[in-house]
CSV table of C-alpha atoms and ligand atoms in Angstrom, one decimal:
chain,number,residue,atom,x,y,z
V,24,MET,CA,128.9,62.1,37.0
V,25,LYS,CA,132.7,62.2,37.0
V,26,HIS,CA,132.5,62.3,33.2
V,27,PHE,CA,130.1,65.2,33.4
V,28,PHE,CA,132.4,67.3,35.6
V,29,LYS,CA,135.3,66.4,33.4
V,30,LYS,CA,133.4,67.7,30.4
V,31,LEU,CA,132.3,70.8,32.3
V,32,ALA,CA,135.9,71.5,33.2
V,33,GLY,CA,136.8,71.0,29.6
V,34,MET,CA,134.5,73.8,28.6
V,35,PHE,CA,136.4,76.3,30.8
V,36,SER,CA,139.8,74.9,29.9
V,37,TYR,CA,141.5,73.7,26.8
V,38,ASP,CA,144.5,71.6,25.9
V,39,ILE,CA,147.5,72.6,23.9
V,40,GLY,CA,150.6,70.9,22.8
V,41,ILE,CA,153.9,72.7,22.5
V,42,ASP,CA,156.9,71.8,20.5
V,43,LEU,CA,159.6,73.7,22.3
V,44,GLY,CA,162.3,73.4,19.8
V,45,THR,CA,165.7,75.0,19.8
V,46,ALA,CA,165.0,76.7,16.5
V,47,ASN,CA,161.2,76.8,16.3
V,48,THR,CA,158.3,76.7,18.7
V,49,LEU,CA,155.0,75.3,17.5
V,50,VAL,CA,151.7,75.4,19.3
V,51,TYR,CA,148.9,72.9,18.6
V,52,ILE,CA,145.4,73.5,20.0
V,53,LYS,CA,143.4,70.3,20.6
V,54,ASN,CA,140.6,70.0,18.1
V,55,GLN,CA,142.0,72.7,16.0
V,56,GLY,CA,145.6,71.9,14.9
V,57,ILE,CA,148.8,73.9,14.7
V,58,VAL,CA,148.0,77.6,15.3
V,59,LEU,CA,151.4,79.0,15.8
V,60,ARG,CA,154.9,78.4,14.5
V,61,GLU,CA,157.6,80.9,15.2
V,62,PRO,CA,161.4,81.0,15.7
V,63,SER,CA,162.5,80.4,19.3
V,64,VAL,CA,164.2,83.8,19.5
V,65,VAL,CA,163.8,86.7,21.9
V,66,ALA,CA,165.3,90.2,21.2
V,67,MET,CA,166.4,92.0,24.4
V,68,LYS,CA,167.7,95.4,25.1
V,69,GLY,CA,169.1,95.4,28.6
V,70,ASP,CA,166.5,93.5,30.5
V,71,LYS,CA,163.7,94.7,28.3
V,72,VAL,CA,162.1,92.4,25.7
V,73,LYS,CA,161.9,94.1,22.4
V,74,ALA,CA,160.6,91.3,20.2
V,75,VAL,CA,159.7,87.6,20.3
V,76,GLY,CA,159.6,85.0,17.5
V,77,GLU,CA,159.6,86.0,13.9
V,78,ASP,CA,160.2,89.7,14.6
V,79,ALA,CA,163.2,88.8,16.9
V,80,LYS,CA,164.7,86.4,14.3
V,81,ARG,CA,164.8,89.2,11.8
V,82,MET,CA,167.1,91.0,14.2
V,83,LEU,CA,169.5,88.0,14.6
V,84,GLY,CA,173.0,89.0,13.4
V,85,ARG,CA,171.9,92.5,12.6
V,86,THR,CA,171.0,93.7,16.0
V,87,PRO,CA,172.0,97.3,16.7
V,88,GLY,CA,174.5,97.9,19.4
V,89,SER,CA,172.8,97.3,22.7
V,90,MET,CA,170.2,94.9,21.4
V,91,VAL,CA,170.8,91.1,21.6
V,92,ALA,CA,168.8,88.3,20.0
V,93,ILE,CA,168.7,85.4,22.4
V,94,ARG,CA,167.9,81.8,21.6
V,95,PRO,CA,166.9,80.5,25.1
V,96,LEU,CA,167.1,76.8,24.1
V,97,LYS,CA,170.3,76.8,22.2
V,98,ASP,CA,171.6,73.3,22.7
V,99,GLY,CA,168.3,71.5,23.3
V,100,VAL,CA,168.1,72.5,27.0
V,101,ILE,CA,166.9,75.7,28.5
V,102,ALA,CA,170.1,77.8,28.5
V,103,ASP,CA,168.4,80.9,29.7
V,104,PHE,CA,165.5,80.2,32.0
V,105,GLU,CA,164.1,83.7,32.3
V,106,VAL,CA,164.1,84.3,28.6
V,107,ALA,CA,162.6,80.9,27.9
V,108,GLN,CA,159.8,81.8,30.3
V,109,ILE,CA,159.1,85.1,28.6
V,110,MET,CA,159.1,83.4,25.2
V,111,MET,CA,156.7,80.7,26.3
V,112,ARG,CA,154.3,83.1,27.9
V,113,HIS,CA,154.3,85.2,24.7
V,114,PHE,CA,153.6,82.2,22.5
V,115,ILE,CA,150.9,80.7,24.7
V,116,LYS,CA,149.2,84.1,24.9
V,117,LYS,CA,149.5,84.6,21.2
V,118,ALA,CA,148.2,81.2,20.3
V,119,CYS,CA,145.3,81.2,22.7
V,120,GLN,CA,144.1,84.8,22.5
V,121,ARG,CA,141.9,84.9,25.6
V,122,ARG,CA,140.0,81.8,24.6
V,123,SER,CA,139.0,81.1,28.1
V,124,LEU,CA,139.2,82.5,31.6
V,125,ARG,CA,141.4,79.7,32.7
V,126,GLY,CA,144.8,79.1,31.3
V,127,PRO,CA,145.5,76.1,29.1
V,128,ARG,CA,146.5,72.6,30.1
V,129,VAL,CA,149.8,72.1,28.3
V,130,LEU,CA,151.7,69.1,27.0
V,131,ILE,CA,155.3,70.0,26.2
V,132,ALA,CA,157.6,68.0,24.0
V,133,HIS,CA,161.2,68.2,25.5
V,134,PRO,CA,164.5,66.8,24.4
V,135,SER,CA,165.0,63.3,25.7
V,136,GLY,CA,168.5,64.0,27.0
V,137,ILE,CA,167.5,66.5,29.7
V,138,THR,CA,168.1,66.2,33.4
V,139,GLU,CA,165.5,66.2,36.1
V,140,VAL,CA,166.4,69.8,36.9
V,141,GLU,CA,165.9,70.8,33.3
V,142,ARG,CA,162.5,69.0,33.2
V,143,ARG,CA,161.5,71.0,36.3
V,144,ALA,CA,162.7,74.2,34.6
V,145,ILE,CA,160.5,73.6,31.6
V,146,GLU,CA,157.5,72.8,33.8
V,147,ASP,CA,158.0,75.8,36.0
V,148,SER,CA,158.3,78.0,32.9
V,149,ALA,CA,155.0,76.7,31.6
V,150,TYR,CA,153.2,77.4,34.9
V,151,GLU,CA,154.8,80.8,35.1
V,152,ALA,CA,153.5,81.3,31.5
V,153,GLY,CA,149.9,80.7,32.7
V,154,ALA,CA,149.4,77.0,32.3
V,155,VAL,CA,147.0,75.4,34.8
V,156,ARG,CA,148.4,71.9,34.2
V,157,VAL,CA,151.6,70.7,32.6
V,158,GLN,CA,152.7,67.4,31.3
V,159,LEU,CA,155.9,66.5,29.4
V,160,ILE,CA,156.4,64.1,26.6
V,161,ASP,CA,159.7,62.9,25.2
V,162,GLU,CA,160.3,64.7,22.0
V,163,PRO,CA,161.3,61.6,19.9
V,164,MET,CA,158.1,59.9,21.1
V,165,ALA,CA,156.1,63.0,20.0
V,166,ALA,CA,157.9,63.0,16.7
V,167,ALA,CA,157.2,59.3,16.1
V,168,ILE,CA,153.5,59.8,16.8
V,169,GLY,CA,153.4,62.8,14.6
V,170,CYS,CA,155.0,60.9,11.8
V,171,GLY,CA,152.3,58.3,12.1
V,172,LEU,CA,154.5,55.5,13.4
V,173,ARG,CA,152.5,52.9,15.4
V,174,VAL,CA,154.3,53.5,18.7
V,175,THR,CA,151.9,51.5,20.9
V,176,GLU,CA,152.5,48.2,19.2
V,177,PRO,CA,155.2,45.7,20.2
V,178,ILE,CA,157.2,46.7,17.1
V,179,GLY,CA,160.5,48.6,17.0
V,180,ASN,CA,160.4,51.9,15.2
V,181,MET,CA,163.3,54.2,14.7
V,182,ILE,CA,163.0,58.0,14.6
V,183,VAL,CA,165.7,60.5,13.8
V,184,ASP,CA,164.8,64.1,14.5
V,185,ILE,CA,167.3,66.6,13.2
V,186,GLY,CA,166.5,69.9,14.8
V,187,GLY,CA,168.4,73.2,15.1
V,188,GLY,CA,170.5,72.5,18.2
V,189,THR,CA,170.2,68.8,18.5
V,190,THR,CA,169.8,65.5,16.6
V,191,GLU,CA,167.7,63.0,18.6
V,192,VAL,CA,167.7,59.4,17.6
V,193,ALA,CA,165.4,56.9,19.3
V,194,ILE,CA,164.0,53.5,19.1
V,195,VAL,CA,160.4,53.4,20.3
V,196,ALA,CA,158.1,50.4,21.0
V,197,LEU,CA,155.1,49.8,23.2
V,198,SER,CA,154.7,53.5,23.9
V,199,GLY,CA,158.1,53.7,25.4
V,200,ILE,CA,161.6,54.8,24.4
V,201,VAL,CA,163.8,51.7,24.2
V,202,TYR,CA,167.0,53.6,23.6
V,203,SER,CA,167.7,57.1,22.7
V,204,GLN,CA,170.7,59.2,21.8
V,205,SER,CA,170.9,63.0,21.7
V,206,GLU,CA,173.8,64.8,19.9
V,207,ASN,CA,174.4,68.5,20.1
V,208,CYS,CA,174.7,68.6,16.4
V,209,GLY,CA,171.9,69.8,14.1
V,210,GLY,CA,171.0,72.6,11.7
V,211,ASP,CA,172.9,75.2,13.7
V,212,ALA,CA,176.1,73.3,13.5
V,213,LEU,CA,175.7,73.0,9.8
V,214,ASP,CA,175.2,76.8,9.5
V,215,ASP,CA,178.3,77.4,11.7
V,216,THR,CA,180.3,75.1,9.5
V,217,ILE,CA,179.2,77.0,6.4
V,218,THR,CA,180.2,80.3,8.1
V,219,GLN,CA,183.7,79.0,8.8
V,220,TYR,CA,184.0,77.5,5.4
V,221,MET,CA,183.1,80.8,3.7
V,222,LEU,CA,185.7,82.6,5.8
V,223,SER,CA,188.5,80.1,5.3
V,224,SER,CA,187.9,79.3,1.6
V,225,HIS,CA,186.5,82.5,0.2
V,226,ASN,CA,187.8,85.0,2.7
V,227,LEU,CA,184.1,86.1,3.1
V,228,LEU,CA,182.4,87.1,6.3
V,229,VAL,CA,178.7,86.0,6.3
V,230,GLY,CA,176.2,86.2,9.1
V,231,PRO,CA,174.1,83.3,10.5
V,232,ARG,CA,171.1,84.1,8.3
V,233,THR,CA,173.2,83.9,5.1
V,234,ALA,CA,174.8,80.7,6.2
V,235,GLU,CA,171.4,79.1,6.8
V,236,GLU,CA,170.2,80.4,3.4
V,237,ILE,CA,173.2,78.8,1.7
V,238,LYS,CA,172.4,75.5,3.4
V,239,ILE,CA,168.7,75.6,2.4
V,240,ARG,CA,169.3,76.7,-1.2
V,241,ILE,CA,172.3,74.6,-2.2
V,242,GLY,CA,173.2,72.4,0.9
V,243,SER,CA,173.3,68.6,0.5
V,244,ALA,CA,174.3,65.4,2.2
V,245,HIS,CA,174.8,63.3,-0.9
V,246,PRO,CA,175.8,64.0,-4.6
V,247,LEU,CA,173.0,65.6,-6.5
V,248,GLN,CA,171.7,64.6,-9.9
V,249,GLN,CA,172.1,68.3,-10.8
V,250,GLU,CA,174.6,70.1,-8.7
V,251,LEU,CA,173.6,73.7,-7.7
V,252,GLN,CA,175.2,77.0,-7.3
V,253,MET,CA,174.4,80.5,-5.9
V,254,GLU,CA,175.8,83.9,-5.4
V,255,VAL,CA,176.7,84.8,-1.9
V,256,LYS,CA,177.0,88.3,-0.6
V,257,GLY,CA,179.2,89.1,2.4
V,258,ARG,CA,182.1,91.2,3.5
V,259,ASP,CA,185.6,90.6,2.4
V,260,ARG,CA,187.7,89.9,5.5
V,261,SER,CA,190.8,91.7,4.2
V,262,THR,CA,189.3,94.8,2.7
V,263,GLY,CA,186.1,95.0,4.8
V,264,LEU,CA,184.2,95.8,1.7
V,265,PRO,CA,181.1,94.1,0.4
V,266,LYS,CA,181.8,91.2,-2.0
V,267,THR,CA,179.9,88.6,-3.9
V,268,VAL,CA,181.2,85.1,-4.6
V,269,GLU,CA,179.9,82.1,-6.5
V,270,VAL,CA,179.5,79.0,-4.4
V,271,ARG,CA,178.9,75.5,-5.6
V,272,SER,CA,176.9,72.7,-3.9
V,273,GLU,CA,179.9,70.3,-4.1
V,274,GLU,CA,182.1,72.5,-1.9
V,275,ILE,CA,179.3,73.1,0.6
V,276,ARG,CA,178.7,69.3,0.8
V,277,GLU,CA,182.3,68.7,1.5
V,278,ALA,CA,182.4,71.3,4.2
V,279,LEU,CA,179.3,69.8,5.9
V,280,GLN,CA,180.8,66.3,5.8
V,281,PRO,CA,182.3,66.2,9.4
V,282,LYS,CA,179.0,67.3,10.9
V,283,LEU,CA,176.9,64.9,8.9
V,284,GLU,CA,179.2,62.2,10.1
V,285,VAL,CA,178.3,63.1,13.7
V,286,ILE,CA,174.6,62.6,12.8
V,287,VAL,CA,175.2,59.3,11.0
V,288,ASN,CA,177.3,58.1,13.9
V,289,ALA,CA,174.4,58.8,16.3
V,290,VAL,CA,172.2,56.7,14.1
V,291,ARG,CA,174.7,53.9,13.9
V,292,LYS,CA,175.2,53.9,17.7
V,293,THR,CA,171.5,53.7,18.3
V,294,LEU,CA,171.3,50.8,15.9
V,295,ASP,CA,174.1,49.1,17.8
V,296,HIS,CA,172.0,49.4,21.0
V,297,CYS,CA,168.9,48.0,19.4
V,298,PRO,CA,167.7,44.9,21.2
V,299,PRO,CA,167.9,41.9,18.8
V,300,GLU,CA,164.1,41.2,18.9
V,301,LEU,CA,163.5,44.7,17.6
V,302,ALA,CA,166.3,44.9,15.1
V,303,SER,CA,164.5,42.8,12.5
V,304,ASP,CA,161.5,45.3,12.7
V,305,LEU,CA,163.9,48.1,11.8
V,306,TYR,CA,165.2,46.2,8.9
V,307,ASP,CA,161.7,46.0,7.6
V,308,ALA,CA,160.3,49.4,8.6
V,309,GLY,CA,163.4,51.4,8.3
V,310,ILE,CA,164.1,54.8,9.8
V,311,MET,CA,161.8,57.8,9.9
V,312,VAL,CA,163.5,61.2,9.6
V,313,ALA,CA,161.9,64.4,10.9
V,314,GLY,CA,162.9,67.9,12.0
V,315,GLY,CA,164.0,70.7,9.7
V,316,GLY,CA,167.3,68.9,9.0
V,317,ALA,CA,165.3,66.1,7.2
V,318,LEU,CA,164.8,68.7,4.4
V,319,LEU,CA,168.5,68.8,3.6
V,320,ARG,CA,168.9,67.4,0.1
V,321,GLY,CA,170.2,63.9,0.0
V,322,ILE,CA,169.9,63.2,3.7
V,323,ALA,CA,167.9,60.0,3.0
V,324,ASP,CA,170.5,58.8,0.4
V,325,LEU,CA,173.3,59.4,2.9
V,326,LEU,CA,171.5,57.6,5.8
V,327,HIS,CA,170.5,54.7,3.5
V,328,GLU,CA,174.1,54.4,2.2
V,329,GLN,CA,175.5,54.4,5.7
V,330,THR,CA,173.0,52.0,7.4
V,331,GLY,CA,171.5,49.9,4.6
V,332,LEU,CA,168.1,50.5,6.0
V,333,PRO,CA,165.1,52.0,4.1
V,334,ILE,CA,164.7,55.7,5.0
V,335,THR,CA,161.5,57.7,5.0
V,336,ILE,CA,161.4,61.5,5.2
V,337,ALA,CA,158.4,62.7,7.2
V,338,ASP,CA,155.6,64.3,5.2
V,339,ASP,CA,156.0,67.6,7.1
V,340,PRO,CA,159.3,67.3,9.0
V,341,LEU,CA,159.0,70.7,10.7
V,342,SER,CA,155.5,69.9,12.1
V,343,ALA,CA,156.0,66.3,13.2
V,344,VAL,CA,156.6,67.0,16.9
V,345,ALA,CA,153.7,69.5,17.3
V,346,GLU,CA,151.5,67.1,15.3
V,347,GLY,CA,152.5,64.3,17.7
V,348,THR,CA,151.6,66.3,20.8
V,349,GLY,CA,148.3,67.1,19.2
V,350,ARG,CA,147.6,63.5,18.2
V,351,TYR,CA,148.6,62.4,21.7
V,352,LEU,CA,146.1,64.8,23.3
V,353,GLN,CA,143.5,63.9,20.8
V,354,GLU,CA,143.8,60.1,21.5
V,355,ASN,CA,144.4,60.1,25.3
V,356,ASP,CA,141.7,61.7,27.5
V,357,ASP,CA,143.8,61.0,30.6
V,358,VAL,CA,146.9,63.0,29.8
V,359,PHE,CA,146.4,65.4,32.7
V,360,ASP,CA,144.9,63.0,35.2
V,361,ASP,CA,147.0,62.3,38.2
W,7,ADP,P1,164.0,72.5,16.4
W,7,ADP,O1,163.1,71.4,16.7
W,7,ADP,O2,165.3,72.4,17.1
W,7,ADP,O3,163.3,73.8,16.7
W,7,ADP,P2,163.4,72.3,13.6
W,7,ADP,O4,162.9,71.0,13.5
W,7,ADP,O5,162.4,73.4,13.6
W,7,ADP,O6,164.4,72.5,14.9
W,7,ADP,O7,164.4,72.6,12.4
W,7,ADP,C1,165.2,73.8,12.3
W,7,ADP,C2,166.4,73.5,11.5
W,7,ADP,O8,166.0,73.0,10.2
W,7,ADP,C3,167.2,74.8,11.3
W,7,ADP,O9,168.5,74.5,11.5
W,7,ADP,C4,166.9,75.1,9.8
W,7,ADP,O10,168.0,75.7,9.2
W,7,ADP,C5,166.8,73.7,9.3
W,7,ADP,N1,166.1,73.7,8.0
W,7,ADP,C6,164.9,74.2,7.7
W,7,ADP,N2,164.5,74.0,6.4
W,7,ADP,C7,165.6,73.3,5.8
W,7,ADP,C8,165.9,72.9,4.5
W,7,ADP,N3,165.1,73.1,3.5
W,7,ADP,N4,167.1,72.3,4.3
W,7,ADP,C9,168.0,72.1,5.3
W,7,ADP,N5,167.8,72.5,6.6
W,7,ADP,C10,166.6,73.1,6.9
W,8,MG,MG1,162.3,69.8,17.2
C-alpha cells in the first residue's frame, strides 16, 4: 500500500539533480538525463534581472555601464544569496517546463567545504525556487559516482574535481567522505593569472573571456609534444589602442605554474591524510580527475609526475557531478524519505 502511494506521488512529482557549480549549473531529470547546462551567471541592471545563464555570460566583461554580470557562487559558496535564488529558480523552471503541477524534488550537489549556514542557504534557495523537497549531496561524492567509481565498497577512491572557483579533492569509501580538501583555486584563478600575465609581459589588456579562451586553446600543465601558439587581441595598456600579439603555450604554462602548484599541493595533502588501509587502494586505482579543469592539457601528466599515482581523466569531466546526482537518484529510492 505504502508502495502504491509512493508511486502515485511519483506521478505528480519528479526528481531532479542539480550540479550547482561556480562556473556552470547542470540539471539532471531522473529517467531522462542532463537537460540543462548553463553558465552560473546572472546579468542585473539595478535590482532587475536582465539575463540568466548563457545570455548573461555573453555580457560578462562587456556589460554596458549600469549592467553587471554576477556569478552568485564565485568561490564555491553562495556569495550572493538573492541572485543565487533567482538563478536557481530560472534554471529549475527552464529545465522542468511545467512538467507537473507540483514542484520537483531536488538533490543538490554542493561544495564539501561549506558551513551549516551555507548549506541552509542552498536549501532555502531551492525551496524558494519551487522545490517541494530538497536533499544535499557532497559534490566530491556526486563526482565520484558520476565518474563510475565504486563508492559503496570498502575501497579507497580518490577524486579531484577542478571547477571554476574551487578544486575539491576527496577520498571516498563505503559511501562516505573519508577526507576532503577544498581549495579556492580552479579555472577562474588560471584565467586571472593569464590576464595578469598578458598585462605584465605583453602590456596587453584582455578581458576574462579572452583569458579563458587562451587557457582553453593553448593552456597546459605539462610540456606538450607539439607546443602551440595563438594570436591574442586586446588593448595596449600604454596607447589604449587595439593590439594583437602572438602568444606561445610555453609562456602560458610558466605563468600558470604557481596556481597549478596549489592544485597539486591539495592533492598531496589529501594523500598525506589518507588512512594507511586505504592508501594501497589508491596506489592501485589511482586518482580520478573531473571538472572542467580536467580538460587542461597535460594535467594528468603533471599529477602523475607529482604523485606517482595512475591518473584517469573522467570521460566527460564537465558532466560528472550532474551525472552523479542522476545516478544517485536512479539507484536510491529513499533519497527524499525522512
Ligand atoms: P564548476 O563546477 O565550478 O561550475 P566546471 O566543472 O563546470 O566548474 O568547470 C569550469 C571550468 O573549467 C572553467 O574555469 C573553464 O574555463 C574550465 N574549462 C572548461 N573547458 C576547459 C578546457 N578545455 N581546458 C581547460 N579548462 C577548461
Ligand atoms: Mg563542479
